PDB file of C-alpha atoms in Angstrom:
ATOM      1  CA  UNK A  23     107.403  48.120  50.017  1.00  0.00           C
ATOM      2  CA  UNK A  24     106.787  45.974  46.516  1.00  0.00           C
ATOM      3  CA  UNK A  25     103.145  45.400  47.763  1.00  0.00           C
ATOM      4  CA  UNK A  26     102.435  49.013  47.646  1.00  0.00           C
ATOM      5  CA  UNK A  27     103.398  49.846  44.368  1.00  0.00           C
ATOM      6  CA  UNK A  28     101.168  48.859  41.640  1.00  0.00           C
ATOM      7  CA  UNK A  29     103.935  48.352  38.711  1.00  0.00           C
ATOM      8  CA  UNK A  30     105.841  46.336  41.099  1.00  0.00           C
ATOM      9  CA  UNK A  31     105.157  42.430  40.688  1.00  0.00           C
ATOM     10  CA  UNK A  32     104.916  40.811  44.531  1.00  0.00           C
ATOM     11  CA  UNK A  33     105.044  37.217  44.708  1.00  0.00           C
ATOM     12  CA  UNK A  34     101.834  35.054  45.456  1.00  0.00           C
ATOM     13  CA  UNK A  35     100.529  34.578  48.611  1.00  0.00           C
ATOM     14  CA  UNK A  36      99.338  31.470  50.931  1.00  0.00           C
ATOM     15  CA  UNK A  37      97.767  31.667  54.258  1.00  0.00           C
ATOM     16  CA  UNK A  38      98.717  29.610  57.171  1.00  0.00           C
ATOM     17  CA  UNK A  39      96.478  28.865  59.612  1.00  0.00           C
ATOM     18  CA  UNK A  40      97.720  26.983  62.731  1.00  0.00           C
ATOM     19  CA  UNK A  41      95.420  24.378  64.255  1.00  0.00           C
ATOM     20  CA  UNK A  42      97.178  23.540  67.641  1.00  0.00           C
ATOM     21  CA  UNK A  43      95.636  21.296  70.252  1.00  0.00           C
ATOM     22  CA  UNK A  44      92.666  19.470  71.372  1.00  0.00           C
ATOM     23  CA  UNK A  45      89.083  19.949  69.517  1.00  0.00           C
ATOM     24  CA  UNK A  46      86.048  20.639  72.034  1.00  0.00           C
ATOM     25  CA  UNK A  47      83.315  22.872  72.285  1.00  0.00           C
ATOM     26  CA  UNK A  48      84.155  26.671  73.297  1.00  0.00           C
ATOM     27  CA  UNK A  49      84.256  27.214  76.658  1.00  0.00           C
ATOM     28  CA  UNK A  50      86.887  24.865  77.243  1.00  0.00           C
ATOM     29  CA  UNK A  51      90.633  26.838  77.674  1.00  0.00           C
ATOM     30  CA  UNK A  52      92.299  26.930  74.445  1.00  0.00           C
ATOM     31  CA  UNK A  53      90.805  24.092  72.698  1.00  0.00           C
ATOM     32  CA  UNK A  54      89.894  24.499  68.758  1.00  0.00           C
ATOM     33  CA  UNK A  55      86.314  24.745  67.919  1.00  0.00           C
ATOM     34  CA  UNK A  56      84.319  26.370  65.100  1.00  0.00           C
ATOM     35  CA  UNK A  57      83.215  29.526  67.094  1.00  0.00           C
ATOM     36  CA  UNK A  58      86.747  30.143  67.928  1.00  0.00           C
ATOM     37  CA  UNK A  59      88.036  29.409  64.698  1.00  0.00           C
ATOM     38  CA  UNK A  60      85.294  31.142  62.295  1.00  0.00           C
ATOM     39  CA  UNK A  61      87.007  34.504  62.324  1.00  0.00           C
ATOM     40  CA  UNK A  62      90.608  33.312  61.744  1.00  0.00           C
ATOM     41  CA  UNK A  63      89.223  30.829  58.699  1.00  0.00           C
ATOM     42  CA  UNK A  64      87.232  34.064  57.097  1.00  0.00           C
ATOM     43  CA  UNK A  65      90.173  36.345  57.040  1.00  0.00           C
ATOM     44  CA  UNK A  66      92.436  33.428  55.872  1.00  0.00           C
ATOM     45  CA  UNK A  67      90.538  32.783  52.871  1.00  0.00           C
ATOM     46  CA  UNK A  68      89.375  35.945  52.147  1.00  0.00           C
ATOM     47  CA  UNK A  69      91.979  38.704  52.842  1.00  0.00           C
ATOM     48  CA  UNK A  70      94.783  39.815  50.063  1.00  0.00           C
ATOM     49  CA  UNK A  71      93.045  36.883  47.822  1.00  0.00           C
ATOM     50  CA  UNK A  72      95.825  34.000  48.765  1.00  0.00           C
ATOM     51  CA  UNK A  73      96.379  31.904  46.002  1.00  0.00           C
ATOM     52  CA  UNK A  74      96.098  28.662  48.610  1.00  0.00           C
ATOM     53  CA  UNK A  75      95.551  28.335  52.598  1.00  0.00           C
ATOM     54  CA  UNK A  76      98.116  25.931  54.453  1.00  0.00           C
ATOM     55  CA  UNK A  77      96.721  24.222  57.692  1.00  0.00           C
ATOM     56  CA  UNK A  78      99.277  23.304  59.761  1.00  0.00           C
ATOM     57  CA  UNK A  79      97.781  20.801  62.265  1.00  0.00           C
ATOM     58  CA  UNK A  80      99.105  19.219  65.512  1.00  0.00           C
ATOM     59  CA  UNK A  81      95.931  17.998  67.099  1.00  0.00           C
ATOM     60  CA  UNK A  82      95.292  14.462  68.977  1.00  0.00           C
ATOM     61  CA  UNK A  83      91.423  14.743  68.369  1.00  0.00           C
ATOM     62  CA  UNK A  84      88.572  15.553  70.336  1.00  0.00           C
ATOM     63  CA  UNK A  85      84.971  16.482  70.119  1.00  0.00           C
ATOM     64  CA  UNK A  86      83.427  14.996  66.388  1.00  0.00           C
ATOM     65  CA  UNK A  87      80.710  17.618  66.109  1.00  0.00           C
ATOM     66  CA  UNK A  88      83.615  20.414  66.547  1.00  0.00           C
ATOM     67  CA  UNK A  89      85.775  18.500  63.760  1.00  0.00           C
ATOM     68  CA  UNK A  90      82.907  18.232  61.308  1.00  0.00           C
ATOM     69  CA  UNK A  91      82.008  21.801  62.045  1.00  0.00           C
ATOM     70  CA  UNK A  92      85.417  23.411  61.285  1.00  0.00           C
ATOM     71  CA  UNK A  93      86.443  20.835  58.478  1.00  0.00           C
ATOM     72  CA  UNK A  94      82.832  21.978  56.884  1.00  0.00           C
ATOM     73  CA  UNK A  95      83.712  25.733  57.114  1.00  0.00           C
ATOM     74  CA  UNK A  96      86.992  24.960  55.743  1.00  0.00           C
ATOM     75  CA  UNK A  97      85.160  23.208  52.731  1.00  0.00           C
ATOM     76  CA  UNK A  98      82.574  26.022  52.235  1.00  0.00           C
ATOM     77  CA  UNK A  99      85.247  28.570  52.413  1.00  0.00           C
ATOM     78  CA  UNK A 100      87.154  26.887  49.828  1.00  0.00           C
ATOM     79  CA  UNK A 101      84.870  26.588  47.241  1.00  0.00           C
ATOM     80  CA  UNK A 102      83.260  29.962  47.512  1.00  0.00           C
ATOM     81  CA  UNK A 103      86.943  31.594  46.939  1.00  0.00           C
ATOM     82  CA  UNK A 104      88.152  28.751  44.619  1.00  0.00           C
ATOM     83  CA  UNK A 105      91.085  28.290  47.134  1.00  0.00           C
ATOM     84  CA  UNK A 106      93.001  25.109  47.393  1.00  0.00           C
ATOM     85  CA  UNK A 107      94.022  23.910  51.019  1.00  0.00           C
ATOM     86  CA  UNK A 108      97.059  22.150  51.917  1.00  0.00           C
ATOM     87  CA  UNK A 109      97.456  20.373  55.231  1.00  0.00           C
ATOM     88  CA  UNK A 110     100.712  19.959  57.197  1.00  0.00           C
ATOM     89  CA  UNK A 111     100.821  17.394  60.054  1.00  0.00           C
ATOM     90  CA  UNK A 112     103.512  17.941  62.999  1.00  0.00           C
ATOM     91  CA  UNK A 113     103.292  15.618  65.777  1.00  0.00           C
ATOM     92  CA  UNK A 114      99.962  14.416  65.461  1.00  0.00           C
ATOM     93  CA  UNK A 115      96.804  14.461  63.140  1.00  0.00           C
ATOM     94  CA  UNK A 116      95.126  12.069  64.703  1.00  0.00           C
ATOM     95  CA  UNK A 117      91.301  11.180  65.497  1.00  0.00           C
ATOM     96  CA  UNK A 118      89.463  14.935  65.063  1.00  0.00           C
ATOM     97  CA  UNK A 119      92.749  16.005  63.813  1.00  0.00           C
ATOM     98  CA  UNK A 120      92.841  13.673  61.113  1.00  0.00           C
ATOM     99  CA  UNK A 121      89.181  14.796  60.319  1.00  0.00           C
ATOM    100  CA  UNK A 122      90.513  18.180  59.952  1.00  0.00           C
ATOM    101  CA  UNK A 123      93.355  17.141  57.880  1.00  0.00           C
ATOM    102  CA  UNK A 124      90.858  15.922  55.293  1.00  0.00           C
ATOM    103  CA  UNK A 125      89.267  19.021  54.618  1.00  0.00           C
ATOM    104  CA  UNK A 126      92.299  19.860  52.541  1.00  0.00           C
ATOM    105  CA  UNK A 127      93.184  18.402  49.280  1.00  0.00           C
ATOM    106  CA  UNK A 128      96.253  17.434  50.009  1.00  0.00           C
ATOM    107  CA  UNK A 129      97.832  16.221  53.156  1.00  0.00           C
ATOM    108  CA  UNK A 130     101.597  16.375  53.638  1.00  0.00           C
ATOM    109  CA  UNK A 131     103.276  14.893  56.588  1.00  0.00           C
ATOM    110  CA  UNK A 132     106.438  14.506  58.496  1.00  0.00           C
ATOM    111  CA  UNK A 133     108.449  11.028  58.326  1.00  0.00           C
ATOM    112  CA  UNK A 134     107.439  10.716  62.176  1.00  0.00           C
ATOM    113  CA  UNK A 135     104.072  12.578  62.060  1.00  0.00           C
ATOM    114  CA  UNK A 136     101.474  10.278  63.780  1.00  0.00           C
ATOM    115  CA  UNK A 137      98.057   9.827  61.615  1.00  0.00           C
ATOM    116  CA  UNK A 138      94.816   8.115  61.543  1.00  0.00           C
ATOM    117  CA  UNK A 139      93.013   6.877  64.801  1.00  0.00           C
ATOM    118  CA  UNK A 140      89.597   6.849  62.451  1.00  0.00           C
ATOM    119  CA  UNK A 141      87.497   5.613  65.081  1.00  0.00           C
ATOM    120  CA  UNK A 142      85.287   6.987  68.272  1.00  0.00           C
ATOM    121  CA  UNK A 143      86.027   6.757  71.835  1.00  0.00           C
ATOM    122  CA  UNK A 144      84.105   7.297  74.837  1.00  0.00           C
ATOM    123  CA  UNK A 145      85.789   7.337  78.476  1.00  0.00           C
ATOM    124  CA  UNK A 146      84.738   7.746  82.100  1.00  0.00           C
ATOM    125  CA  UNK A 147      85.155   6.507  85.712  1.00  0.00           C
ATOM    126  CA  UNK A 148      82.822   4.427  87.712  1.00  0.00           C
ATOM    127  CA  UNK A 149      82.347   5.060  91.660  1.00  0.00           C
ATOM    128  CA  UNK A 150      79.367   2.545  92.432  1.00  0.00           C
ATOM    129  CA  UNK A 151      81.951   0.613  94.715  1.00  0.00           C
ATOM    130  CA  UNK A 152      83.491   3.492  96.122  1.00  0.00           C
ATOM    131  CA  UNK A 153      80.104   5.141  97.340  1.00  0.00           C
ATOM    132  CA  UNK A 154      78.687   1.747  98.709  1.00  0.00           C
ATOM    133  CA  UNK A 155      82.026   1.069 100.808  1.00  0.00           C
ATOM    134  CA  UNK A 156      81.282   4.784 102.283  1.00  0.00           C
ATOM    135  CA  UNK A 157      77.682   4.257 102.866  1.00  0.00           C
ATOM    136  CA  UNK A 158      76.341   6.755 100.263  1.00  0.00           C
ATOM    137  CA  UNK A 159      73.343   5.701  98.514  1.00  0.00           C
ATOM    138  CA  UNK A 160      72.630   7.248  95.009  1.00  0.00           C
ATOM    139  CA  UNK A 161      69.237   8.432  94.232  1.00  0.00           C
ATOM    140  CA  UNK A 162      67.827   9.167  91.244  1.00  0.00           C
ATOM    141  CA  UNK A 163      64.526   9.860  89.793  1.00  0.00           C
ATOM    142  CA  UNK A 164      63.489  10.313  86.002  1.00  0.00           C
ATOM    143  CA  UNK A 165      59.913  10.518  84.063  1.00  0.00           C
ATOM    144  CA  UNK A 166      61.637   8.707  81.269  1.00  0.00           C
ATOM    145  CA  UNK A 167      62.620   5.711  80.737  1.00  0.00           C
ATOM    146  CA  UNK A 168      65.986   6.412  78.849  1.00  0.00           C
ATOM    147  CA  UNK A 169      66.460   9.721  80.582  1.00  0.00           C
ATOM    148  CA  UNK A 170      69.067   8.476  83.097  1.00  0.00           C
ATOM    149  CA  UNK A 171      72.028   6.320  81.384  1.00  0.00           C
ATOM    150  CA  UNK A 172      75.810   5.504  82.140  1.00  0.00           C
ATOM    151  CA  UNK A 173      75.651   6.873  85.863  1.00  0.00           C
ATOM    152  CA  UNK A 174      79.233   6.937  87.168  1.00  0.00           C
ATOM    153  CA  UNK A 175      77.798   6.221  90.592  1.00  0.00           C
ATOM    154  CA  UNK A 176      75.869   3.181  89.397  1.00  0.00           C
ATOM    155  CA  UNK A 177      76.698   0.130  88.183  1.00  0.00           C
ATOM    156  CA  UNK A 178      77.109  -0.057  84.347  1.00  0.00           C
ATOM    157  CA  UNK A 179      73.901  -1.742  82.614  1.00  0.00           C
ATOM    158  CA  UNK A 180      74.050  -3.799  79.109  1.00  0.00           C
ATOM    159  CA  UNK A 181      71.511  -2.031  77.711  1.00  0.00           C
ATOM    160  CA  UNK A 182      73.156   1.185  78.284  1.00  0.00           C
ATOM    161  CA  UNK A 183      76.408   0.151  76.961  1.00  0.00           C
ATOM    162  CA  UNK A 184      74.612  -1.299  73.802  1.00  0.00           C
ATOM    163  CA  UNK A 185      72.868   2.385  73.271  1.00  0.00           C
ATOM    164  CA  UNK A 186      76.263   4.090  73.735  1.00  0.00           C
ATOM    165  CA  UNK A 187      77.909   1.375  71.202  1.00  0.00           C
ATOM    166  CA  UNK A 188      75.160   2.274  68.535  1.00  0.00           C
ATOM    167  CA  UNK A 189      75.804   5.879  68.993  1.00  0.00           C
ATOM    168  CA  UNK A 190      79.404   5.104  68.431  1.00  0.00           C
ATOM    169  CA  UNK A 191      78.909   3.391  65.423  1.00  0.00           C
ATOM    170  CA  UNK A 192      76.743   6.013  63.725  1.00  0.00           C
ATOM    171  CA  UNK A 193      79.578   8.549  64.689  1.00  0.00           C
ATOM    172  CA  UNK A 194      82.110   6.327  63.027  1.00  0.00           C
ATOM    173  CA  UNK A 195      80.214   5.816  59.912  1.00  0.00           C
ATOM    174  CA  UNK A 196      80.246   9.556  59.647  1.00  0.00           C
ATOM    175  CA  UNK A 197      83.828   9.750  60.091  1.00  0.00           C
ATOM    176  CA  UNK A 198      84.567   7.212  57.751  1.00  0.00           C
ATOM    177  CA  UNK A 199      82.300   8.959  54.968  1.00  0.00           C
ATOM    178  CA  UNK A 200      84.218  11.942  55.459  1.00  0.00           C
ATOM    179  CA  UNK A 201      87.456  10.544  54.935  1.00  0.00           C
ATOM    180  CA  UNK A 202      86.312   8.263  51.953  1.00  0.00           C
ATOM    181  CA  UNK A 203      84.732  11.403  50.466  1.00  0.00           C
ATOM    182  CA  UNK A 204      87.600  13.486  50.637  1.00  0.00           C
ATOM    183  CA  UNK A 205      90.512  11.083  49.835  1.00  0.00           C
ATOM    184  CA  UNK A 206      88.519   8.593  47.336  1.00  0.00           C
ATOM    185  CA  UNK A 207      90.843   6.423  45.136  1.00  0.00           C
ATOM    186  CA  UNK A 208      94.004   7.744  46.784  1.00  0.00           C
ATOM    187  CA  UNK A 209      93.099   5.075  49.911  1.00  0.00           C
ATOM    188  CA  UNK A 210      94.404   1.813  50.019  1.00  0.00           C
ATOM    189  CA  UNK A 211      92.112  -1.283  50.357  1.00  0.00           C
ATOM    190  CA  UNK A 212      92.969  -2.239  53.774  1.00  0.00           C
ATOM    191  CA  UNK A 213      90.900  -3.799  56.455  1.00  0.00           C
ATOM    192  CA  UNK A 214      92.759  -1.856  59.631  1.00  0.00           C
ATOM    193  CA  UNK A 215      92.171   1.560  57.733  1.00  0.00           C
ATOM    194  CA  UNK A 216      89.053   2.150  59.954  1.00  0.00           C
ATOM    195  CA  UNK A 217      89.894   0.408  62.909  1.00  0.00           C
ATOM    196  CA  UNK A 218      91.267   3.317  65.192  1.00  0.00           C
ATOM    197  CA  UNK A 219      94.937   2.124  64.267  1.00  0.00           C
ATOM    198  CA  UNK A 220      97.590   5.035  63.677  1.00  0.00           C
ATOM    199  CA  UNK A 221     100.610   5.069  61.367  1.00  0.00           C
ATOM    200  CA  UNK A 222     103.599   6.725  61.030  1.00  0.00           C
ATOM    201  CA  UNK A 223     104.937   9.314  58.139  1.00  0.00           C
ATOM    202  CA  UNK A 224     105.551   7.164  54.968  1.00  0.00           C
ATOM    203  CA  UNK A 225     103.103   4.044  56.035  1.00  0.00           C
ATOM    204  CA  UNK A 226     100.108   6.579  56.357  1.00  0.00           C
ATOM    205  CA  UNK A 227     101.685   8.000  52.852  1.00  0.00           C
ATOM    206  CA  UNK A 228     101.507   3.981  51.515  1.00  0.00           C
ATOM    207  CA  UNK A 229      97.762   3.839  52.765  1.00  0.00           C
ATOM    208  CA  UNK A 230      96.588   6.707  51.250  1.00  0.00           C
ATOM    209  CA  UNK A 231      95.891   8.621  54.182  1.00  0.00           C
ATOM    210  CA  UNK A 232      98.763  11.326  52.911  1.00  0.00           C
ATOM    211  CA  UNK A 233     100.117  12.610  49.999  1.00  0.00           C
ATOM    212  CA  UNK A 234     103.775  12.665  50.560  1.00  0.00           C
ATOM    213  CA  UNK A 235     106.412  13.387  53.332  1.00  0.00           C
ATOM    214  CA  UNK A 236     106.877  17.566  53.033  1.00  0.00           C
ATOM    215  CA  UNK A 237     106.876  20.578  55.271  1.00  0.00           C
ATOM    216  CA  UNK A 238     105.056  24.282  54.563  1.00  0.00           C
ATOM    217  CA  UNK A 239     107.980  26.191  53.957  1.00  0.00           C
ATOM    218  CA  UNK A 240     109.676  24.120  51.022  1.00  0.00           C
ATOM    219  CA  UNK A 241     106.425  22.414  49.492  1.00  0.00           C
ATOM    220  CA  UNK A 242     104.596  25.766  49.413  1.00  0.00           C
ATOM    221  CA  UNK A 243     108.121  27.509  47.542  1.00  0.00           C
ATOM    222  CA  UNK A 244     107.979  24.172  45.152  1.00  0.00           C
ATOM    223  CA  UNK A 245     104.364  24.812  44.021  1.00  0.00           C
ATOM    224  CA  UNK A 246     104.197  28.516  44.166  1.00  0.00           C
ATOM    225  CA  UNK A 247     107.963  29.948  43.448  1.00  0.00           C
ATOM    226  CA  UNK A 248     110.459  30.803  45.775  1.00  0.00           C
ATOM    227  CA  UNK A 249     108.571  34.472  45.931  1.00  0.00           C
ATOM    228  CA  UNK A 250     105.953  32.778  47.567  1.00  0.00           C
ATOM    229  CA  UNK A 251     104.717  34.928  51.001  1.00  0.00           C
ATOM    230  CA  UNK A 252     103.594  33.007  53.997  1.00  0.00           C
ATOM    231  CA  UNK A 253     101.153  35.154  55.865  1.00  0.00           C
ATOM    232  CA  UNK A 254     100.201  33.592  59.084  1.00  0.00           C
ATOM    233  CA  UNK A 255      96.901  33.383  60.783  1.00  0.00           C
ATOM    234  CA  UNK A 256      96.125  32.308  64.563  1.00  0.00           C
ATOM    235  CA  UNK A 257      94.072  32.878  67.639  1.00  0.00           C
ATOM    236  CA  UNK A 258      95.225  36.021  69.809  1.00  0.00           C
ATOM    237  CA  UNK A 259      95.778  35.080  73.419  1.00  0.00           C
ATOM    238  CA  UNK A 260      94.176  37.183  76.064  1.00  0.00           C
ATOM    239  CA  UNK A 261      95.750  39.955  78.638  1.00  0.00           C
ATOM    240  CA  UNK A 262      95.776  37.080  81.109  1.00  0.00           C
ATOM    241  CA  UNK A 263      97.514  34.191  79.103  1.00  0.00           C
ATOM    242  CA  UNK A 264     100.331  36.654  77.760  1.00  0.00           C
ATOM    243  CA  UNK A 265     101.171  37.411  80.912  1.00  0.00           C
ATOM    244  CA  UNK A 266     100.970  33.720  82.647  1.00  0.00           C
ATOM    245  CA  UNK A 267      98.266  33.720  84.411  1.00  0.00           C
ATOM    246  CA  UNK A 268      95.984  30.799  83.843  1.00  0.00           C
ATOM    247  CA  UNK A 269      92.215  30.655  84.756  1.00  0.00           C
ATOM    248  CA  UNK A 270      90.591  27.321  86.169  1.00  0.00           C
ATOM    249  CA  UNK A 271      89.077  26.650  82.872  1.00  0.00           C
ATOM    250  CA  UNK A 272      92.164  26.799  80.981  1.00  0.00           C
ATOM    251  CA  UNK A 273      94.046  24.741  83.605  1.00  0.00           C
ATOM    252  CA  UNK A 274      91.404  22.218  83.317  1.00  0.00           C
ATOM    253  CA  UNK A 275      91.443  22.322  79.591  1.00  0.00           C
ATOM    254  CA  UNK A 276      95.291  21.750  79.619  1.00  0.00           C
ATOM    255  CA  UNK A 277      95.113  18.804  81.945  1.00  0.00           C
ATOM    256  CA  UNK A 278      92.698  17.162  78.987  1.00  0.00           C
ATOM    257  CA  UNK A 279      94.425  18.057  76.152  1.00  0.00           C
ATOM    258  CA  UNK A 280      97.818  16.677  77.821  1.00  0.00           C
ATOM    259  CA  UNK A 281      95.767  13.361  78.429  1.00  0.00           C
ATOM    260  CA  UNK A 282      94.629  13.265  74.923  1.00  0.00           C
ATOM    261  CA  UNK A 283      98.177  14.009  73.509  1.00  0.00           C
ATOM    262  CA  UNK A 284      99.592  10.966  76.233  1.00  0.00           C
ATOM    263  CA  UNK A 285      97.271   8.413  74.113  1.00  0.00           C
ATOM    264  CA  UNK A 286      99.823   8.938  71.125  1.00  0.00           C
ATOM    265  CA  UNK A 287     103.074   8.890  73.718  1.00  0.00           C
ATOM    266  CA  UNK A 288     103.483  12.648  73.026  1.00  0.00           C
TER     267      UNK A 288
END
């Protein structure tokens, strides 16, 4: 009622955006991506003149491009609206999840949060021996020398692996630059910081990957007072999801996401 009365002063507001799940291009189940999050982030930063935006992150990572796009959108909106951003990690903010966390001005973790994994991974399967045993011949014709590479139905070629490693190094360097630009002098001088390793809670704070151990409600009350209002923003579930019916794409996405979380023992 107070917010409708101009002579009654209401408490400051903080928009809370939950970023939960793997990060992947649109069409991959309920994955986090720039296209899906754009309207949510726009509302969170623009509606009601919030004092801050709090990102509650629980993500094992995924697409580096989508991670970069989402983080860039957060930083643009923060500059345009002059709004400070806080990140709060839950079970894990690793790889692309940590990329998102670094879009915040401050990162707060749980004592048991998994943080880091600043690296790049590429995984797949090889079926060359399998199809050979079953008398299947793979036929691929290209008009460019580099058009076909890392074919799962052919034996790996050293030159293809070298090319993939070079691409991964470029993405890794971009990730490192992002972390360094956002964390700055808070980062410890540790040779293992960008090796893809992970750290838990206080150790992440010690290395400068996070600013402290804290949770969204008490920390926002500490910063903005006990009268602070936390306004949640999130993705709306479709009708089929709400009644428990998963489409094939959602089911496959869930399996892929489960695999990403499993890398961190979750």
